[in-house]
Short mmCIF file of C-alpha atoms and ligand atoms in Angstrom, two decimals:
data_model
loop_
_atom_site.label_atom_id
_atom_site.label_comp_id
_atom_site.label_asym_id
_atom_site.label_seq_id
_atom_site.Cartn_x
_atom_site.Cartn_y
_atom_site.Cartn_z
CA MET A 350 -4.76 10.97 -31.62
CA LYS A 351 -6.99 8.60 -30.39
CA VAL A 352 -9.16 9.77 -27.10
CA HIS A 353 -9.67 6.37 -24.95
CA VAL A 354 -11.25 7.02 -21.51
CA ASP A 355 -11.18 4.27 -18.37
CA MET A 356 -15.06 4.48 -17.32
CA SER A 357 -14.45 2.40 -14.51
CA ILE A 358 -11.61 4.75 -12.53
CA CYS A 359 -13.89 8.16 -13.66
CA LEU A 360 -15.44 9.99 -11.02
CA LEU A 361 -17.25 12.70 -13.03
CA HIS A 362 -15.03 15.56 -11.40
CA GLY A 363 -15.27 17.29 -15.07
CA GLN A 364 -11.68 18.66 -14.63
CA CYS A 365 -11.26 17.72 -18.48
CA VAL A 366 -14.32 19.34 -19.35
CA ILE A 367 -13.01 22.27 -17.67
CA ALA A 368 -9.20 21.85 -19.70
CA ALA A 369 -10.87 20.55 -23.26
CA PRO A 370 -14.20 21.67 -23.61
CA GLU A 371 -14.24 20.63 -27.65
CA VAL A 372 -13.35 17.73 -26.78
CA PHE A 373 -15.05 15.80 -23.24
CA SER A 374 -18.58 17.12 -22.32
CA PHE A 375 -21.16 15.79 -19.99
CA ASP A 376 -24.75 15.01 -21.92
CA ASP A 377 -27.67 15.70 -19.65
CA ASP A 378 -27.47 13.21 -18.25
CA GLY A 379 -23.99 13.85 -16.58
CA GLY A 380 -22.90 10.67 -18.73
CA LEU A 381 -19.02 12.57 -20.34
CA VAL A 382 -18.69 11.57 -23.85
CA TRP A 383 -15.98 13.05 -25.88
CA VAL A 384 -14.17 13.04 -28.95
CA LYS A 385 -12.12 9.52 -30.22
CA GLU A 386 -10.16 10.38 -32.72
CA ILE A 387 -9.15 14.50 -32.50
CA GLY A 388 -6.73 16.11 -35.11
CA GLU A 389 -3.28 17.96 -34.33
CA ASP A 390 -5.38 21.56 -32.59
CA LEU A 391 -6.52 19.61 -29.54
CA ARG A 392 -3.92 17.79 -29.17
CA ALA A 393 -2.60 20.47 -26.17
CA ASP A 394 -5.75 20.61 -25.11
CA THR A 395 -6.48 17.32 -24.48
CA GLU A 396 -2.42 16.97 -23.23
CA ALA A 397 -3.82 18.87 -20.72
CA ALA A 398 -6.82 17.29 -19.25
CA ALA A 399 -5.14 13.90 -19.86
CA ASP A 400 -2.34 15.41 -16.88
CA ALA A 401 -4.83 17.14 -15.13
CA CYS A 402 -8.01 14.58 -14.03
CA PRO A 403 -7.56 13.66 -10.73
CA GLU A 404 -7.91 9.70 -11.11
CA GLN A 405 -6.04 9.90 -14.40
CA ALA A 406 -8.19 8.35 -16.86
CA ILE A 407 -7.26 9.38 -19.87
CA VAL A 408 -5.47 7.35 -22.40
CA LEU A 409 -4.23 8.96 -24.80
CA GLU A 410 -2.42 7.17 -27.90
CA GLY A 411 -0.74 8.56 -30.62
CA MET B 546 -35.38 4.74 -8.78
CA THR B 547 -35.29 7.04 -6.33
CA GLU B 548 -35.90 6.92 -3.71
CA THR B 549 -39.63 9.04 -1.56
CA ALA B 550 -37.25 10.46 2.24
CA ALA B 551 -38.63 12.16 4.74
CA PRO B 552 -39.98 14.80 4.25
CA LEU B 553 -37.67 17.65 6.13
CA ALA B 554 -38.71 17.74 9.65
CA ASP B 555 -38.31 14.33 10.03
CA ALA B 556 -34.64 14.95 9.66
CA PRO B 557 -32.34 13.45 11.66
CA TYR B 558 -31.24 16.28 13.98
CA LEU B 559 -27.33 16.38 14.41
CA ASP B 560 -26.69 19.29 16.57
CA VAL B 561 -22.84 20.35 14.82
CA ALA B 562 -22.70 24.17 16.00
CA ASP B 563 -21.88 21.72 19.92
CA PRO B 564 -18.92 21.71 19.97
CA ALA B 565 -18.27 18.33 21.67
CA PHE B 566 -19.89 17.52 18.57
CA SER B 567 -18.13 15.06 16.34
CA ILE B 568 -19.13 13.19 12.91
CA ARG B 569 -17.37 9.89 14.23
CA SER B 570 -20.48 10.29 17.11
CA GLN B 571 -22.77 7.44 16.96
CA ALA B 572 -25.66 9.92 15.97
CA VAL B 573 -24.22 10.89 13.00
CA LYS B 574 -23.74 6.66 12.40
CA ASP B 575 -28.14 6.41 13.71
CA ALA B 576 -28.88 9.09 11.77
CA ARG B 577 -26.78 7.96 8.54
CA ALA B 578 -28.82 4.13 8.76
CA GLN B 579 -31.87 6.61 9.11
CA SER B 580 -31.31 8.63 6.27
CA TRP B 581 -29.58 9.09 3.71
CA TYR B 582 -29.50 13.17 5.30
CA ALA B 583 -30.01 14.39 8.73
CA ARG B 584 -31.09 18.19 9.52
CA THR B 585 -28.33 20.73 11.42
CA PRO B 586 -28.41 24.50 12.36
CA TYR B 587 -26.12 25.00 9.37
CA GLY B 588 -28.16 23.37 6.50
CA ILE B 589 -27.95 19.47 5.90
CA ALA B 590 -25.79 17.12 6.27
CA VAL B 591 -25.77 13.97 3.10
CA LEU B 592 -24.46 12.11 5.24
CA ARG B 593 -24.29 8.59 2.35
CA TYR B 594 -21.61 7.92 -0.79
CA ASP B 595 -24.19 7.85 -3.84
CA GLU B 596 -25.60 11.35 -2.91
CA VAL B 597 -22.30 12.98 -2.07
CA GLN B 598 -20.94 11.62 -4.65
CA LYS B 599 -23.72 12.73 -6.73
CA LEU B 600 -24.45 16.22 -5.86
CA LEU B 601 -19.97 17.26 -4.94
CA ARG B 602 -20.89 17.42 -9.05
CA HIS B 603 -25.42 18.53 -9.25
CA PRO B 604 -24.82 21.23 -11.75
CA LYS B 605 -27.18 23.21 -9.46
CA LEU B 606 -24.76 23.93 -6.43
CA ARG B 607 -22.17 26.63 -5.72
CA GLN B 608 -19.03 26.13 -3.69
CA GLY B 609 -20.86 27.52 -1.12
CA SER B 610 -16.82 29.52 0.62
CA HIS B 611 -17.44 32.70 -1.01
CA LEU B 612 -20.24 34.27 1.45
CA TRP B 613 -18.43 33.12 5.21
CA PRO B 614 -16.70 36.43 5.66
CA GLN B 615 -19.64 38.13 4.65
CA HIS B 616 -20.96 36.51 6.76
CA ASN B 617 -19.12 37.19 9.52
CA GLY B 618 -19.67 41.35 8.39
CA VAL B 619 -16.15 41.14 6.80
CA THR B 620 -16.51 42.82 3.63
CA THR B 621 -13.59 45.47 3.11
CA GLY B 622 -9.72 44.58 2.92
CA LYS B 623 -6.99 42.03 1.33
CA PHE B 624 -8.69 39.38 2.79
CA ALA B 625 -12.07 39.28 1.59
CA THR B 626 -10.93 40.48 -1.81
CA TRP B 627 -8.40 38.25 -2.48
CA TRP B 628 -10.95 35.16 -0.49
CA CYS B 629 -13.90 36.93 -3.40
CA ASN B 630 -12.02 36.32 -5.66
CA MET B 631 -9.59 33.46 -5.59
CA LEU B 632 -10.28 30.07 -7.78
CA LEU B 633 -12.22 28.06 -5.00
CA CYS B 634 -14.77 31.28 -5.42
CA GLN B 635 -15.38 31.53 -8.25
CA GLU B 636 -17.63 29.04 -10.58
CA GLY B 637 -18.09 28.66 -13.47
CA GLU B 638 -16.29 30.18 -16.69
CA THR B 639 -14.60 32.35 -14.08
CA HIS B 640 -13.44 29.00 -12.26
CA GLY B 641 -12.94 26.85 -15.15
CA ARG B 642 -11.02 29.33 -17.46
CA LEU B 643 -8.34 30.16 -13.81
CA ARG B 644 -8.11 26.48 -13.29
CA ARG B 645 -6.85 25.40 -16.82
CA MET B 646 -4.13 28.82 -16.41
CA ALA B 647 -3.22 27.10 -12.78
CA ASN B 648 -3.51 22.84 -14.45
CA PRO B 649 -0.12 22.85 -15.63
CA ALA B 650 1.67 23.85 -12.30
CA PHE B 651 -0.27 20.82 -10.13
CA SER B 652 0.63 18.34 -13.12
CA PRO B 653 2.03 14.89 -11.82
CA LYS B 654 4.61 15.59 -13.88
CA LEU B 655 6.69 18.21 -12.32
CA ILE B 656 5.24 16.78 -8.81
CA ALA B 657 7.99 13.95 -10.42
CA ASP B 658 10.32 16.00 -10.02
CA LEU B 659 10.08 17.25 -6.32
CA GLN B 660 9.72 13.38 -4.57
CA PRO B 661 13.78 12.97 -3.70
CA LYS B 662 13.47 16.51 -2.14
CA PHE B 663 10.06 15.37 0.03
CA GLN B 664 12.55 12.28 0.59
CA ALA B 665 15.45 14.33 2.04
CA LEU B 666 13.11 16.74 4.41
CA ALA B 667 11.96 13.74 6.54
CA ASN B 668 14.55 12.95 6.16
CA ARG B 669 16.13 15.84 7.76
CA LEU B 670 13.34 16.17 9.66
CA ILE B 671 13.51 12.49 11.41
CA ASP B 672 16.47 12.96 12.32
CA GLN B 673 16.31 15.58 15.01
CA PHE B 674 14.39 13.78 17.42
CA ALA B 675 14.56 9.55 15.86
CA ALA B 676 17.40 9.42 18.75
CA LYS B 677 14.86 10.69 21.38
CA GLY B 678 12.97 8.49 21.10
CA GLU B 679 10.21 11.14 21.47
CA CYS B 680 8.26 13.92 19.55
CA ASP B 681 5.28 16.50 19.21
CA PHE B 682 4.66 14.56 15.90
CA ILE B 683 2.93 18.01 14.71
CA ALA B 684 4.94 20.54 16.67
CA ASP B 685 8.85 17.95 14.87
CA PHE B 686 7.01 17.14 11.96
CA THR B 687 4.10 17.18 10.75
CA GLU B 688 4.06 20.73 10.47
CA PRO B 689 7.70 21.36 9.61
CA TYR B 690 6.49 19.17 6.76
CA ALA B 691 3.97 20.15 5.61
CA THR B 692 5.97 23.84 5.64
CA GLY B 693 8.76 22.57 3.79
CA VAL B 694 6.99 21.05 0.97
CA ILE B 695 5.81 24.79 -0.32
CA CYS B 696 8.37 26.07 0.21
CA ASP B 697 10.22 23.17 -1.97
CA LEU B 698 6.98 24.09 -4.74
CA LEU B 699 8.00 27.41 -4.00
CA GLY B 700 11.60 27.17 -4.23
CA LEU B 701 12.20 28.79 -1.52
CA PRO B 702 15.04 27.17 1.40
CA PHE B 703 13.63 25.29 4.35
CA GLU B 704 15.09 28.46 6.16
CA LYS B 705 11.59 30.13 5.28
CA TRP B 706 9.35 27.70 6.51
CA ARG B 707 8.19 28.87 10.63
CA GLU B 708 7.79 31.86 8.78
CA LEU B 709 5.57 30.93 6.55
CA ALA B 710 4.00 28.99 9.52
CA ASP B 711 3.83 31.73 11.80
CA ILE B 712 1.48 33.80 8.65
CA ALA B 713 -0.16 30.50 7.65
CA ALA B 714 -1.26 29.74 11.06
CA ASP B 715 -2.43 33.74 11.35
CA MET B 716 -4.59 33.19 7.68
CA GLY B 717 -5.97 30.73 9.38
CA LEU B 718 -8.06 32.45 11.65
CA ALA B 719 -10.15 33.20 8.57
CA LEU B 720 -11.34 30.62 8.96
CA GLY B 721 -12.52 30.47 12.27
CA VAL B 722 -14.99 31.58 15.56
CA THR B 723 -13.05 34.89 16.55
CA PHE B 724 -12.22 35.94 11.96
CA LYS B 725 -13.68 39.36 12.50
CA GLN B 726 -11.81 39.88 15.83
CA ASP B 727 -9.09 38.44 14.17
CA LEU B 728 -9.50 41.00 11.05
CA PRO B 729 -6.08 42.80 12.03
CA LYS B 730 -3.99 39.91 12.16
CA ILE B 731 -5.16 38.17 9.67
CA GLU B 732 -4.82 41.74 7.58
CA ALA B 733 -0.96 41.62 8.28
CA ALA B 734 0.08 37.89 7.21
CA ILE B 735 -1.42 38.39 3.54
CA ALA B 736 -0.46 41.30 3.10
CA ARG B 737 3.02 39.57 3.89
CA LEU B 738 2.07 36.47 2.00
CA PHE B 739 1.74 38.82 -1.33
CA ALA B 740 4.93 40.67 -0.19
CA TYR B 741 6.55 37.23 -0.43
CA ALA B 742 4.26 36.60 -4.05
CA GLU B 743 5.64 39.43 -5.43
CA GLU B 744 8.92 38.59 -4.54
CA LEU B 745 8.13 35.43 -6.40
CA VAL B 746 7.12 36.38 -9.30
CA ALA B 747 10.27 38.70 -9.66
CA ASP B 748 13.04 36.12 -9.82
CA ARG B 749 10.86 33.98 -12.31
CA ARG B 750 10.40 36.78 -14.13
CA ALA B 751 14.56 37.85 -14.55
CA HIS B 752 15.08 34.52 -15.31
CA PRO B 753 12.38 32.31 -15.54
CA SER B 754 11.74 28.27 -14.31
CA ALA B 755 9.76 25.27 -14.98
CA ASP B 756 8.76 25.05 -11.49
CA PHE B 757 5.17 25.49 -10.30
CA VAL B 758 5.83 29.26 -9.80
CA GLY B 759 7.14 29.62 -12.94
CA MET B 760 4.75 27.78 -14.71
CA LEU B 761 2.41 29.93 -13.44
CA VAL B 762 4.05 33.04 -14.64
CA LYS B 763 4.40 31.83 -18.30
CA ALA B 764 0.98 31.45 -17.98
CA ASN B 765 0.64 34.92 -17.16
CA THR B 766 2.75 36.19 -20.22
CA GLU B 767 1.62 33.96 -22.45
CA ASN B 768 -2.27 34.86 -21.95
CA LYS B 769 -2.76 37.50 -19.30
CA ASP B 770 -6.18 38.31 -20.78
CA GLN B 771 -6.61 34.52 -18.69
CA LEU B 772 -4.33 35.28 -16.12
CA SER B 773 -4.21 38.39 -15.03
CA ASP B 774 -0.91 40.05 -12.53
CA GLN B 775 -3.43 39.95 -10.00
CA GLU B 776 -4.76 36.31 -10.33
CA LEU B 777 -0.98 34.99 -10.87
CA LEU B 778 -0.34 36.84 -7.01
CA ASP B 779 -3.33 35.48 -6.01
CA MET B 780 -3.49 32.03 -7.38
CA ILE B 781 0.08 31.74 -5.10
CA VAL B 782 -0.91 32.72 -2.39
CA LEU B 783 -4.02 29.86 -2.68
CA ALA B 784 -0.70 27.28 -3.04
CA ILE B 785 0.09 28.25 0.80
CA PHE B 786 -3.18 29.35 2.22
CA GLY B 787 -5.03 25.03 1.07
CA GLY B 788 -1.34 23.82 0.57
CA ILE B 789 -0.08 23.91 5.02
CA ASP B 790 -2.81 23.21 6.71
CA THR B 791 -4.62 20.06 5.05
CA THR B 792 -1.56 18.62 5.23
CA ARG B 793 0.58 19.25 8.03
CA ASN B 794 -2.94 17.42 10.02
CA GLN B 795 -3.33 15.25 7.24
CA ILE B 796 -0.27 13.20 8.25
CA GLY B 797 -1.07 13.97 11.94
CA LEU B 798 -3.97 12.45 10.86
CA ALA B 799 -2.20 9.36 9.79
CA MET B 800 -0.83 8.67 12.92
CA ASP B 801 -3.88 8.57 15.11
CA MET B 802 -4.92 6.21 12.25
CA PHE B 803 -1.26 4.27 13.29
CA VAL B 804 -1.23 4.29 16.64
CA GLN B 805 -4.45 2.82 16.91
CA ASN B 806 -3.68 0.08 14.66
CA PRO B 807 0.10 -0.54 15.54
CA ASP B 808 -0.35 -4.36 13.20
CA GLN B 809 -0.85 -2.29 9.93
CA TRP B 810 2.33 -0.29 11.41
CA ALA B 811 4.30 -3.08 11.42
CA LEU B 812 2.96 -4.18 8.25
CA LEU B 813 3.92 -0.15 6.34
CA ALA B 814 7.10 -0.84 7.25
CA GLU B 815 7.22 -4.33 5.69
CA ARG B 816 5.67 -3.01 3.10
CA PRO B 817 7.30 0.46 1.45
CA ASP B 818 5.40 -0.30 -1.63
CA LEU B 819 1.40 0.52 -0.02
CA ALA B 820 2.48 3.87 1.38
CA LYS B 821 0.20 5.50 -1.24
CA ALA B 822 -2.34 2.56 -0.23
CA ALA B 823 -1.27 3.79 3.49
CA VAL B 824 -2.74 7.09 2.73
CA GLU B 825 -5.75 6.50 0.93
CA GLU B 826 -7.11 4.52 3.76
CA VAL B 827 -6.34 7.80 6.07
CA MET B 828 -7.90 10.18 3.56
CA ARG B 829 -11.34 7.16 3.61
CA THR B 830 -11.81 6.74 7.61
CA ARG B 831 -9.91 10.10 8.82
CA PRO B 832 -9.95 12.73 6.78
CA THR B 833 -8.93 16.29 8.11
CA VAL B 834 -11.09 17.46 5.40
CA THR B 835 -14.66 16.38 7.03
CA TRP B 836 -17.02 18.51 5.40
CA VAL B 837 -17.38 19.98 2.20
CA THR B 838 -19.57 23.46 1.67
CA ARG B 839 -22.62 23.30 -1.22
CA ALA B 840 -25.03 26.59 -1.62
CA ALA B 841 -27.95 25.85 -4.45
CA THR B 842 -28.06 27.58 -6.22
CA GLU B 843 -31.92 27.16 -7.48
CA THR B 844 -33.92 24.88 -5.96
CA PHE B 845 -34.75 21.82 -6.66
CA THR B 846 -35.46 18.83 -6.29
CA PHE B 847 -33.05 15.75 -4.88
CA ASN B 848 -33.62 11.87 -4.11
CA GLY B 849 -37.13 13.65 -3.51
CA LEU B 850 -35.88 16.26 -1.35
CA GLU B 851 -37.12 19.64 -2.13
CA ILE B 852 -33.55 22.09 -1.77
CA ALA B 853 -34.69 25.64 -1.57
CA GLU B 854 -31.75 28.27 -3.55
CA GLY B 855 -29.24 29.18 -1.02
CA THR B 856 -29.81 26.51 1.09
CA THR B 857 -26.17 25.24 2.11
CA LEU B 858 -25.70 21.60 2.24
CA HIS B 859 -22.78 19.88 3.92
CA LEU B 860 -21.25 16.89 2.07
CA TYR B 861 -19.28 14.57 5.16
CA GLY B 862 -17.00 12.78 2.75
CA GLN B 863 -16.21 11.14 5.83
CA THR B 864 -19.11 9.67 7.23
CA ALA B 865 -20.40 9.16 3.79
CA ALA B 866 -17.03 6.80 2.40
CA THR B 867 -17.40 4.69 6.30
CA ASP B 868 -20.77 3.81 5.10
CA PRO B 869 -21.12 -0.51 6.11
CA ALA B 870 -23.99 -0.17 3.32
CA VAL B 871 -21.75 0.60 0.65
CA MET B 872 -18.36 -1.22 1.89
CA PRO B 873 -17.51 -4.16 3.95
CA ASP B 874 -15.45 -3.64 7.28
CA ALA B 875 -16.12 0.36 6.04
CA GLU B 876 -14.57 1.00 9.36
CA ARG B 877 -11.95 -1.54 9.24
CA PHE B 878 -8.44 0.20 8.73
CA ASP B 879 -6.84 -1.56 6.24
CA ILE B 880 -3.91 -0.51 3.30
CA THR B 881 -3.93 -3.54 1.87
CA ALA B 882 -8.46 -3.71 1.40
CA GLU B 883 -9.93 -1.99 -2.07
CA ARG B 884 -12.08 0.20 -1.46
CA LYS B 885 -13.98 2.68 -3.12
CA PRO B 886 -12.68 6.53 -3.81
CA HIS B 887 -13.23 8.73 -0.68
CA PHE B 888 -14.26 12.34 -1.34
CA GLY B 889 -11.35 13.18 1.05
CA PHE B 890 -10.24 15.93 -1.74
CA GLY B 891 -13.75 16.86 -2.78
CA GLY B 892 -14.57 15.68 -5.91
CA GLY B 893 -16.87 16.90 -8.89
CA ALA B 894 -15.28 20.74 -10.43
CA HIS B 895 -13.49 21.59 -7.44
CA HIS B 896 -11.30 18.97 -7.06
CA CYS B 897 -8.27 18.92 -4.92
CA LEU B 898 -5.18 20.87 -6.60
CA GLY B 899 -3.13 20.56 -5.08
CA HIS B 900 -3.74 16.76 -4.62
CA PHE B 901 -1.03 14.97 -6.60
CA ILE B 902 1.40 17.43 -4.44
CA ALA B 903 -0.23 15.97 -1.15
CA ARG B 904 -0.64 12.62 -2.40
CA GLY B 905 3.16 12.63 -3.51
CA ASP B 906 4.38 13.64 0.33
CA MET B 907 2.08 11.78 2.49
CA THR B 908 3.53 8.40 0.88
CA GLU B 909 7.27 9.07 0.89
CA ALA B 910 6.17 10.62 4.17
CA LEU B 911 4.79 7.48 5.74
CA LYS B 912 7.36 5.63 4.33
CA LEU B 913 10.16 6.70 5.90
CA LEU B 914 7.98 7.49 9.35
CA ALA B 915 7.54 3.75 9.60
CA SER B 916 10.57 2.94 8.51
CA ARG B 917 12.46 4.46 11.09
CA LEU B 918 9.83 4.93 13.54
CA LYS B 919 8.94 1.72 15.66
CA ASN B 920 6.11 0.86 17.89
CA PRO B 921 5.02 4.57 17.84
CA ARG B 922 2.10 5.08 20.65
CA PHE B 923 1.33 8.64 22.47
CA ALA B 924 3.20 8.92 25.74
CA ALA B 925 0.40 11.82 26.72
CA PRO B 926 -3.07 13.16 25.52
CA VAL B 927 -2.99 14.47 22.22
CA GLU B 928 -4.73 17.49 22.06
CA TRP B 929 -7.79 17.69 19.03
CA LEU B 930 -9.05 20.69 17.19
CA PRO B 931 -13.24 20.24 17.28
CA ASP B 932 -13.83 16.25 15.41
CA SER B 933 -15.90 18.12 12.57
CA GLY B 934 -15.19 21.03 9.84
CA ASN B 935 -11.85 21.11 8.79
CA THR B 936 -9.95 18.69 11.43
CA GLY B 937 -6.65 17.83 13.45
CA ALA B 938 -4.65 17.78 15.66
CA ILE B 939 -2.49 20.48 17.48
CA ARG B 940 -0.38 17.92 20.20
CA MET B 941 0.77 14.70 19.26
CA PRO B 942 3.26 14.15 21.39
CA LEU B 943 4.54 10.33 20.90
CA ALA B 944 6.84 8.15 22.22
CA PHE B 945 8.64 5.02 19.84
CA ASP B 946 10.88 3.06 19.69
CA PRO B 947 13.96 3.97 16.91
CA ALA B 948 14.92 1.48 14.62
C1 HEM C 380 -3.58 16.78 2.53
C2 HEM C 380 -3.65 17.79 2.02
C3 HEM C 380 -4.47 18.84 1.24
C4 HEM C 380 -5.82 17.91 1.01
C5 HEM C 380 -7.06 17.19 2.52
C6 HEM C 380 -7.19 18.85 0.62
C7 HEM C 380 -8.54 18.97 0.24
C8 HEM C 380 -8.87 18.96 -0.41
C9 HEM C 380 -10.02 20.00 -0.50
C10 HEM C 380 -10.90 18.88 0.30
C11 HEM C 380 -10.51 20.18 -1.53
C12 HEM C 380 -11.86 20.47 -2.06
C13 HEM C 380 -13.11 22.12 -1.88
C14 HEM C 380 -14.35 22.51 -1.53
O1 HEM C 380 -14.84 21.44 -2.54
O2 HEM C 380 -15.43 22.84 -1.42
C15 HEM C 380 -9.46 21.51 -2.41
C16 HEM C 380 -9.54 22.38 -2.24
C17 HEM C 380 -7.99 23.13 -3.19
N1 HEM C 380 -7.09 22.50 -3.07
FE1 HEM C 380 -6.31 21.39 -1.35
N2 HEM C 380 -5.94 19.84 0.76
C18 HEM C 380 -4.27 19.06 0.28
C19 HEM C 380 -3.48 20.08 -0.23
C20 HEM C 380 -3.71 20.36 -1.04
C21 HEM C 380 -2.28 21.30 -1.20
C22 HEM C 380 -1.11 20.87 -1.04
C23 HEM C 380 -2.38 22.48 -2.56
C24 HEM C 380 -1.99 22.93 -3.02
C25 HEM C 380 -0.28 23.62 -3.30
C26 HEM C 380 -3.82 22.86 -2.22
C27 HEM C 380 -4.39 22.82 -3.02
C28 HEM C 380 -6.20 23.52 -3.71
C29 HEM C 380 -6.88 24.27 -4.26
C30 HEM C 380 -6.16 25.06 -5.30
C31 HEM C 380 -8.40 24.18 -4.35
C32 HEM C 380 -8.91 24.96 -4.33
C33 HEM C 380 -9.49 23.62 -6.77
C34 HEM C 380 -11.16 24.50 -6.64
O3 HEM C 380 -11.24 25.90 -6.31
O4 HEM C 380 -11.14 24.40 -7.73
N3 HEM C 380 -4.41 21.08 -1.78
N4 HEM C 380 -8.15 21.19 -0.82
S1 SF4 C 381 -11.09 14.61 -15.44
FE1 SF4 C 381 -10.91 12.45 -15.24
S2 SF4 C 381 -12.35 11.25 -14.19
FE2 SF4 C 381 -13.10 13.95 -13.84
S3 SF4 C 381 -15.02 13.37 -15.89
FE3 SF4 C 381 -12.62 13.00 -16.60
S4 SF4 C 381 -11.69 11.42 -17.28
FE4 SF4 C 381 -13.66 11.32 -15.62
#
């Protein structure tokens, strides 16, 4: 599954980091980084993150 | 680039403890123009957009409400125990764990199913006073609506709303200046809320369901180590506590903005598709949560200002989101304008968990109100809570022309 974050609407709340810490994280400058392509084992967590994102900035494909 | 801030003693001073203080006063606007922060009797007030935005997510700040009972000399009892353990007062790992467990119950998909119920509820309430052309907008609409929404969420019949509203009001005393004196009332209220929560949980254990309480019970059943029986009850109590007064106040504040801006009300009636944007514009210009509280977990420097460990910061979301320096026409209430995001639901790790619900129910309410109540105006002076902290109307005598 492909993971996109629309950085034009992401407000860096970090709810995705809470929901799926193996996929999303903050770098040292506080920027959001994420795994762009994930396996089945992380699907449930990543979907939970997309659901929880307050700005609904996360788009999943596949 | 970081600008160098004036030393703390030179920063503007705001006497927030004065009962007459208003967060919309010229003094606050002047302070914002002069400096990104001000001194207050409670600590530091942060006044500008970028600083509020950054500090809401700052790793050296934690949510600042955890010491509230202790500050009021309340260290034992059901309320203090619940308060210190519930989501809002947790940080880091524990906060993340509780939030992960609660998320499915607050998912936008689950909320979409409730939309028709919100509409039915709003219409039912409006039906009761529409023909009269007047109402107390708080007692007759926002309070039963906000509580009715929580009844829908919990799967309780609407008839329970009065009882729930009374319990919530008694619980709300815990946030006031007379917290300690009111403690017996507060303890009685929270005991009743827990009894409700236990009943709801027992019901869903016997009849599993995919609704709000059902999802929380599922999380608890499947992951006892992640969401204990007590944490499950705490979460349900928090949803009731956190969801009622906020929504009641926010819809009342929406009406205030529209009474001041009748052209916008007429526009909303014509274009119900604007209701969603209207909710955002109301929360930008007139949020019920005018600031959120944070506390420094260690000493750090931000924008040239040294913030000592233990310092309390109030992030003035309302002041920041109406700053003319970052938004053209920032003071104008315009439901068609493209705006920067507001801070009415906070931000960062503690961003309001109920915002999909609140946005959904307020959108439906505004849509129906605008179509059924024409030309709303105040029939008598509105009675207000202080214009700071969590604000709103206590009584709002409204006259209108029935549609
Ligand atoms: C218009 C209505 C509402 C407003 C303005 C509002 C506002 C807020 C704000 C500003 C916060 C963050 C506080 C902070 O950072 O210090 C918050 C947190 C929270 N809200 Fe809301 N809220 C509303 C409705 C609701 C509803 C309906 C629910 C539940 C059904 C709810 C549940 C919560 C919870 C559980 C938290 C704590 C989140 C955490 O600490 O992770 N809220 N709310
Ligand atoms: S939860 Fe959404 S808004 Fe927040 S950091 Fe993740 S993608 Fe961005």
